[in-house]
Amino acid sequence: MRAIQVAEYLSGPQNLKVSYLPDPTPSPDCYLIAVHATATNFFDLLQIRGKYQHQPPLPWISGSEFAGVILATPSDRPSPKYKKGEKVFGASQGAYATKICAKEEALRAMPPGWDFLNAAGLMVTAPTSFAALVTRAGVKKGDYVLVHAAAGGVGLAAVQIAKAFGATVIATAGSQRKFEIAKKYGADYTVDYNRDGWTEQVNKLTPKGRGVDIVFDPVGMVNNSLKCTAWSGRIVVIGFAAGNIEKVAMNRVLLKNVSLVGLHWGMYAKAEPETTENVWKGLFQLIKEGKFRGTVYTDQDFTGLEMVSKALYMLGRRETWGKVVVAVPQRVQNKL
């Protein structure tokens, strides 16, 4: 197979190389899958530098999210959930490759009508946003929801989910193109969070200037967001894309009766597996109703594992929107 193997920690994605490796041999409890598309994530950038909390022993194959076709089922299961030839998406170490092994719990059946590119970017961002807004924040009809970095992967998912539940969405971003994308996916208003006075602008967009009911924050903007959060509002901390972990002014949390909650989606499978299933059930229902669609970045085409390096580079520089997904041809065409 062809894959991007990391034999030593790298300074950046520009050093990633595609090589030929033996096909993986699945353990008795794993499926073997032909990868047709693979999605990029910020944690991939951290992992290749040796700075992520989960570091496999060297050497390892980079990437985690993918969509593809089942080639072989687990040998220890006479009646596997997924059959040979079935289209699936999932997340497992080693997705920047033409083949991957994955356990059953790391896979989901591709939604009807979805292609590999859109399905490859579904496993991480969509359930994160659903769990944040529905499970943790209790979004409901009539809520005003502030979505930070709304044109990103989790951001566009959050915009769609909030709208599906009847909320009014105020989307923050840092460029005109990203404003356009956020509105394309359903945002009612857009605000430039790089400009002074953006919190006052958010307040003016809410009834009687009361502020938003829910803040969805994957960036690290809790302190400023408290200035435009309503009484008894909810702030959900998703991550720290800005790179800094804030020290929050807790007196503001108290004075506004704000609920400040975190979301660690990756832990739900172990800590609350029943919640994981409820989240996916809710997501698939939104997809069935046409209220949630893929968020693949389409301003540029990324085809072939050789394009993973450029895709990650652009992702790291915040030059993209949505999910940056790379198509993975199973056969390499010789160019004469």
XYZ file of C-alpha atoms in Angstrom:
336
model
C 0.000 0.000 0.000
C 0.960 3.696 -0.154
C 1.061 5.666 3.093
C 2.564 8.628 4.927
C 4.763 7.110 7.607
C 6.384 9.175 10.353
C 9.723 7.669 11.415
C 10.859 10.732 13.380
C 9.192 13.884 14.602
C 8.989 16.612 11.981
C 9.167 20.397 12.009
C 6.048 20.670 9.872
C 3.808 19.063 7.225
C 6.170 20.063 4.406
C 8.407 17.159 5.490
C 5.751 14.479 5.078
C 6.545 11.887 2.413
C 4.496 9.166 0.730
C 6.096 5.719 0.632
C 5.252 2.121 -0.277
C 4.661 -0.163 2.710
C 3.349 -3.711 3.180
C -0.432 -3.941 3.405
C -1.610 -3.932 7.032
C -2.646 -7.245 8.575
C -5.779 -6.748 10.696
C -5.946 -8.263 14.167
C -8.843 -10.691 14.767
C -11.115 -7.861 16.012
C -10.399 -5.407 13.190
C -11.740 -4.638 9.740
C -9.497 -3.956 6.752
C -10.697 -0.942 4.790
C -9.711 0.598 1.447
C -9.392 4.339 2.095
C -11.032 6.502 -0.593
C -10.840 9.831 1.252
C -9.038 11.124 4.334
C -9.709 14.292 6.335
C -7.136 16.577 7.929
C -7.235 17.797 11.543
C -5.251 20.246 13.659
C -4.185 17.437 15.970
C -2.445 15.783 13.009
C -0.130 18.804 12.918
C 0.598 18.417 16.615
C 1.135 14.677 16.352
C 3.753 14.829 13.575
C 5.696 17.297 15.758
C 5.457 15.031 18.810
C 3.287 17.531 20.695
C -0.042 15.727 20.906
C -1.313 13.972 24.044
C -1.633 10.688 22.140
C 1.665 9.757 20.471
C 2.022 6.257 18.959
C 5.446 4.622 19.148
C 7.602 5.453 16.135
C 7.291 4.661 13.297
C 3.569 5.202 12.683
C 1.248 6.221 9.875
C -0.264 9.679 10.207
C -3.911 10.685 9.838
C -7.081 9.591 11.598
C -10.331 10.368 9.737
C -11.342 8.471 6.616
C -14.080 6.991 4.466
C -13.807 3.866 2.375
C -14.930 0.341 1.576
C -14.691 -2.785 3.737
C -12.163 -5.239 2.278
C -12.190 -7.829 5.079
C -14.205 -8.354 8.253
C -12.934 -9.375 11.731
C -12.023 -13.033 11.905
C -13.341 -13.325 15.469
C -16.878 -12.263 14.508
C -19.056 -14.702 12.551
C -21.724 -11.984 12.093
C -19.917 -8.641 11.785
C -21.931 -5.411 11.787
C -20.434 -4.299 8.472
C -20.105 -6.548 5.456
C -17.403 -6.829 2.819
C -17.984 -4.149 0.177
C -19.946 -1.858 2.518
C -19.105 1.845 2.567
C -18.082 3.209 5.963
C -16.467 6.235 7.594
C -14.501 6.363 10.799
C -11.489 7.403 12.798
C -8.404 5.317 13.562
C -4.663 5.906 13.558
C -3.176 5.598 10.071
C -5.723 7.223 7.745
C -3.142 8.828 5.431
C -2.869 5.579 3.520
C -4.630 3.537 0.858
C -5.566 0.878 3.450
C -6.306 0.971 7.161
C -7.330 -1.363 9.982
C -10.056 -0.286 12.389
C -12.213 -1.754 15.143
C -15.978 -1.881 14.796
C -16.610 0.858 17.352
C -14.467 3.247 15.288
C -16.731 2.887 12.239
C -20.147 4.060 11.054
C -22.099 3.244 7.906
C -21.970 6.010 5.310
C -25.242 7.975 5.169
C -27.310 7.272 2.029
C -26.488 9.705 -0.751
C -23.194 10.854 0.768
C -19.885 10.560 -1.084
C -16.511 9.556 0.330
C -15.204 13.141 0.568
C -18.062 14.406 2.725
C -18.259 11.258 4.848
C -14.514 11.344 5.586
C -14.936 14.612 7.487
C -17.924 13.517 9.557
C -16.509 11.402 12.393
C -14.868 14.075 14.570
C -16.457 17.487 13.997
C -20.156 16.648 13.649
C -20.615 14.704 16.919
C -18.422 17.206 18.770
C -20.700 20.056 17.768
C -23.899 18.082 18.395
C -22.788 16.986 21.860
C -21.691 20.525 22.707
C -24.910 22.235 21.682
C -27.506 19.563 22.408
C -26.063 17.418 25.209
C -24.127 20.085 27.118
C -25.861 23.384 26.292
C -29.436 22.172 25.714
C -30.003 24.310 22.626
C -33.663 24.961 21.881
C -35.941 26.990 19.658
C -35.611 30.715 20.299
C -32.051 30.602 21.622
C -29.439 33.028 20.311
C -26.229 31.081 19.696
C -22.799 32.636 19.178
C -20.551 30.311 17.166
C -16.867 31.254 17.175
C -14.680 30.330 14.199
C -17.944 29.517 12.470
C -16.347 28.723 9.097
C -14.162 25.957 10.565
C -15.027 22.260 10.682
C -16.739 22.209 14.086
C -18.038 25.726 13.470
C -20.004 24.906 10.313
C -21.345 21.790 11.998
C -22.461 23.911 14.965
C -24.148 26.481 12.717
C -26.239 23.772 11.051
C -27.150 22.011 14.296
C -28.184 25.237 16.044
C -30.368 26.203 13.084
C -31.918 22.725 12.992
C -33.041 23.213 16.608
C -34.620 26.586 15.842
C -31.906 28.910 17.153
C -30.724 32.223 15.735
C -27.026 31.979 14.894
C -24.445 34.752 15.181
C -21.261 33.552 13.498
C -17.798 34.979 14.100
C -14.973 34.720 11.598
C -12.062 36.787 10.297
C -12.592 37.280 6.562
C -15.265 38.096 4.015
C -14.952 34.661 2.403
C -15.544 32.967 5.759
C -18.567 35.217 6.396
C -19.982 34.041 3.064
C -19.413 30.398 3.938
C -21.008 30.735 7.397
C -24.102 32.327 5.857
C -24.219 29.676 3.149
C -24.547 27.069 5.901
C -27.301 28.964 7.692
C -25.822 31.676 9.937
C -28.219 34.598 10.442
C -25.545 37.191 11.240
C -21.762 37.452 10.930
C -19.309 39.380 13.108
C -15.580 39.975 12.653
C -14.000 38.932 15.956
C -10.703 40.563 14.984
C -12.234 44.039 15.213
C -12.544 46.094 18.383
C -16.063 46.298 19.742
C -17.277 42.980 18.345
C -18.951 42.056 21.640
C -21.066 45.228 21.512
C -22.047 44.307 17.961
C -23.165 40.862 19.143
C -25.252 42.372 21.955
C -27.017 44.691 19.496
C -28.095 41.680 17.440
C -29.930 40.109 20.389
C -33.379 41.102 21.782
C -33.078 44.259 23.910
C -29.278 43.858 23.783
C -29.419 41.092 26.395
C -26.663 38.947 24.870
C -26.592 35.381 23.572
C -27.957 32.323 25.325
C -25.183 29.977 24.189
C -21.530 30.518 23.267
C -19.845 27.760 21.254
C -16.110 28.304 21.719
C -13.456 26.172 19.981
C -10.977 29.073 20.010
C -10.400 30.231 23.583
C -12.523 33.380 23.799
C -14.427 32.892 27.034
C -13.406 36.161 28.700
C -14.535 38.376 25.838
C -17.625 36.253 25.227
C -18.784 36.858 28.793
C -19.341 40.481 27.746
C -22.050 39.392 25.323
C -23.564 36.428 27.192
C -27.087 36.745 28.566
C -28.166 36.167 32.150
C -28.094 32.396 32.802
C -26.306 31.853 29.494
C -24.238 28.764 28.707
C -20.662 28.815 27.427
C -19.324 25.552 26.027
C -15.537 25.197 25.794
C -14.629 22.991 22.829
C -10.917 23.736 22.420
C -8.147 26.297 22.241
C -7.430 26.905 18.552
C -5.919 30.290 19.398
C -3.119 28.449 21.199
C -3.611 29.948 24.659
C -5.476 28.501 27.639
C -7.384 31.359 29.234
C -7.561 32.459 32.840
C -11.250 33.268 33.156
C -12.646 36.153 35.193
C -14.827 33.989 37.425
C -16.543 36.991 39.006
C -18.252 37.608 35.653
C -19.383 33.989 35.558
C -20.959 34.436 38.988
C -22.529 37.852 38.381
C -24.223 36.749 35.157
C -25.273 33.344 36.524
C -23.451 31.754 33.597
C -22.930 28.013 33.178
C -19.381 27.376 31.950
C -19.006 23.779 30.720
C -16.435 21.806 28.799
C -16.752 19.092 26.197
C -14.280 16.244 25.745
C -16.046 14.273 23.024
C -13.302 11.684 22.735
C -13.937 10.476 26.298
C -17.641 9.775 25.830
C -17.041 6.370 24.246
C -15.422 5.245 27.501
C -17.252 7.338 30.103
C -20.767 7.510 28.613
C -21.130 5.116 25.662
C -24.914 5.451 25.741
C -24.562 9.193 25.107
C -22.340 8.490 22.113
C -25.095 6.413 20.530
C -27.728 9.076 21.269
C -25.571 11.747 19.643
C -25.113 9.706 16.468
C -28.812 8.860 16.406
C -29.615 12.568 16.569
C -27.078 13.429 13.881
C -28.283 10.777 11.465
C -31.835 12.026 11.963
C -30.767 15.560 10.988
C -28.995 14.135 7.925
C -32.109 12.165 6.982
C -34.224 15.321 7.296
C -31.795 17.280 5.111
C -30.835 19.610 7.959
C -27.162 18.630 8.047
C -24.762 18.330 5.124
C -21.059 17.864 4.576
C -18.672 20.768 5.037
C -15.844 19.873 2.634
C -13.557 22.734 1.591
C -14.098 23.195 -2.148
C -11.989 26.245 -3.045
C -9.184 23.884 -4.047
C -8.945 20.243 -5.056
C -6.776 17.844 -3.050
C -6.355 14.500 -4.789
C -3.675 11.954 -3.900
C -1.745 11.332 -0.696
C 0.961 13.687 -1.974
C -1.526 16.532 -1.380
C -1.861 15.811 2.356
C 1.229 17.925 3.036
C -0.249 20.986 1.314
C -3.668 20.416 2.853
C -2.203 20.351 6.367
C -0.031 23.377 5.634
C -3.050 25.430 4.539
C -5.079 24.172 7.491
C -2.348 25.236 9.912
C -2.229 28.715 8.386
C -6.024 29.161 8.706
C -6.284 29.520 4.927
C -9.208 27.119 4.596
C -12.786 26.672 5.757
C -14.822 23.622 6.720
C -13.168 20.219 6.539
C -10.109 19.880 4.318
C -10.407 16.422 2.760
C -8.025 14.604 0.436
C -9.294 12.130 -2.155
C -7.267 8.901 -2.106
C -7.168 7.048 -5.437
C -6.644 3.336 -4.917
C -4.492 3.115 -8.021
C -1.764 5.585 -8.963
C -1.871 6.687 -12.587
C 1.488 6.923 -14.326
C 1.925 10.288 -16.011
C 3.962 9.965 -19.178
